[in-house]
C-alpha cells in the first residue's frame, strides 16, 4: 500500500513542481521526517512505560524487562538489540524529562539527528528538581531562528544546564575524559580505520605533529594530503621512517624529512571556552554568565604553556 504523502504536505510526484517549489518540498520533507522520528520515539517511549517502567524496582533478572522490550522492537524493525536499547533510553529521556523539547521535534524545529546530542548533554538532568526549567529554557532556545550545528547545539545545552547545576556539566566532562580510548574497525577493500578519543588540546598537539611530518616532503610528492597524513600517523606510531615519494631522486629532492622521534610540531594554539559565573571575572553580563576563551600555546619543547591570554 502506497503511503498518502499529501497528509505530510508532500506532493505525490515532482514532475509538476517548479524549481522554486522544490525548496518548499525539501522543507516539508524535513518537517515530515522530524514528525516521523517523533512518532517512532513516542511509540518506543510507550513501550518502555508499559513493559519496563512497572518492573524497574522489582525485576532482578539478567534478561530484564528493558532487554525484553528492546529485543521485541529489534526483531520487528530488523536492528540490533544494542542499538534499540540505546534508542529506548533516548525516548524515555526525551518524553519523560524534556517534553517541551520533544514538541520541538514534533513541530520540525529540530531533526531526529539532534536528539542524540540533546540527550547526551542533558543526561544528568533527569530526576532533578530543575529539570522542567531546563526543558522549557532549552525548548525556547531551539525555537529561535537560526541553524543548529552540533557545536552550537552542544553549547546551548551546556550553557542552560550550567545555569542550574554547574556540577552536572563538570561530571559529564569528567566521565568523558575517563572514557577516552583507542579502537580500530575494519573497512572495505583491505582498509581499516583507527580511532582515538582524547582531550581536545591533546588532539590539537597530535594533529600539529602529524601535519609537521606530512608537510616535510617536497612539492613533487604525488600523494594527496589525506594519504600523506595517514602515512605520517603510521610513522609516528610505529617509528618507521617517513620518506618523500617523489621521483626526482635524492640529489634533486629538496625535502628535509625528520625521523618520527625528532618531529617538532609547530606551536598548537588551543582555544578553550569556559562557562563561568560572571562574578569570577568581576564583570557583569546580562544573563549572569560569561564565556572566557583561554588561549594556550603548547610546545613539545617545553613542559609549560608558552603563553596565556584571557579574553572575556
mmCIF file of N, CA, C and O in Angstrom, residues 163 278 283-290:
data_model
loop_
_atom_site.group_PDB
_atom_site.id
_atom_site.type_symbol
_atom_site.label_atom_id
_atom_site.label_comp_id
_atom_site.label_asym_id
_atom_site.label_seq_id
_atom_site.Cartn_x
_atom_site.Cartn_y
_atom_site.Cartn_z
ATOM 1 N N UNK A 163 23.626 26.822 34.161
ATOM 2 C CA UNK A 163 22.928 27.835 34.962
ATOM 3 C C UNK A 163 22.284 27.222 36.194
ATOM 4 O O UNK A 163 22.207 27.852 37.251
ATOM 5 N N UNK A 278 29.786 35.197 36.297
ATOM 6 C CA UNK A 278 30.362 36.500 35.960
ATOM 7 C C UNK A 278 31.182 37.070 37.103
ATOM 8 O O UNK A 278 32.179 37.757 36.891
ATOM 9 N N UNK A 283 33.086 40.800 36.259
ATOM 10 C CA UNK A 283 32.387 41.509 35.205
ATOM 11 C C UNK A 283 30.928 41.111 35.263
ATOM 12 O O UNK A 283 30.582 40.019 35.725
ATOM 13 N N UNK A 284 30.064 41.980 34.794
ATOM 14 C CA UNK A 284 28.636 41.665 34.787
ATOM 15 C C UNK A 284 28.179 41.512 33.347
ATOM 16 O O UNK A 284 28.576 42.251 32.468
ATOM 17 N N UNK A 285 27.348 40.499 33.130
ATOM 18 C CA UNK A 285 26.743 40.285 31.829
ATOM 19 C C UNK A 285 25.262 40.069 32.032
ATOM 20 O O UNK A 285 24.799 39.781 33.131
ATOM 21 N N UNK A 286 24.501 40.167 30.959
ATOM 22 C CA UNK A 286 23.048 40.194 31.066
ATOM 23 C C UNK A 286 22.471 38.927 31.663
ATOM 24 O O UNK A 286 21.515 38.973 32.427
ATOM 25 N N UNK A 287 23.019 37.754 31.329
ATOM 26 C CA UNK A 287 22.423 36.518 31.812
ATOM 27 C C UNK A 287 23.159 35.923 32.994
ATOM 28 O O UNK A 287 22.911 34.782 33.382
ATOM 29 N N UNK A 288 24.099 36.678 33.571
ATOM 30 C CA UNK A 288 24.805 36.181 34.732
ATOM 31 C C UNK A 288 25.923 35.225 34.410
ATOM 32 O O UNK A 288 26.550 34.656 35.293
ATOM 33 N N UNK A 289 26.179 35.020 33.131
ATOM 34 C CA UNK A 289 27.233 34.115 32.719
ATOM 35 C C UNK A 289 28.154 34.824 31.756
ATOM 36 O O UNK A 289 27.801 35.820 31.141
ATOM 37 N N UNK A 290 29.316 34.303 31.621
ATOM 38 C CA UNK A 290 30.278 34.886 30.692
ATOM 39 C C UNK A 290 31.099 33.765 30.091
ATOM 40 O O UNK A 290 31.407 32.803 30.773
#
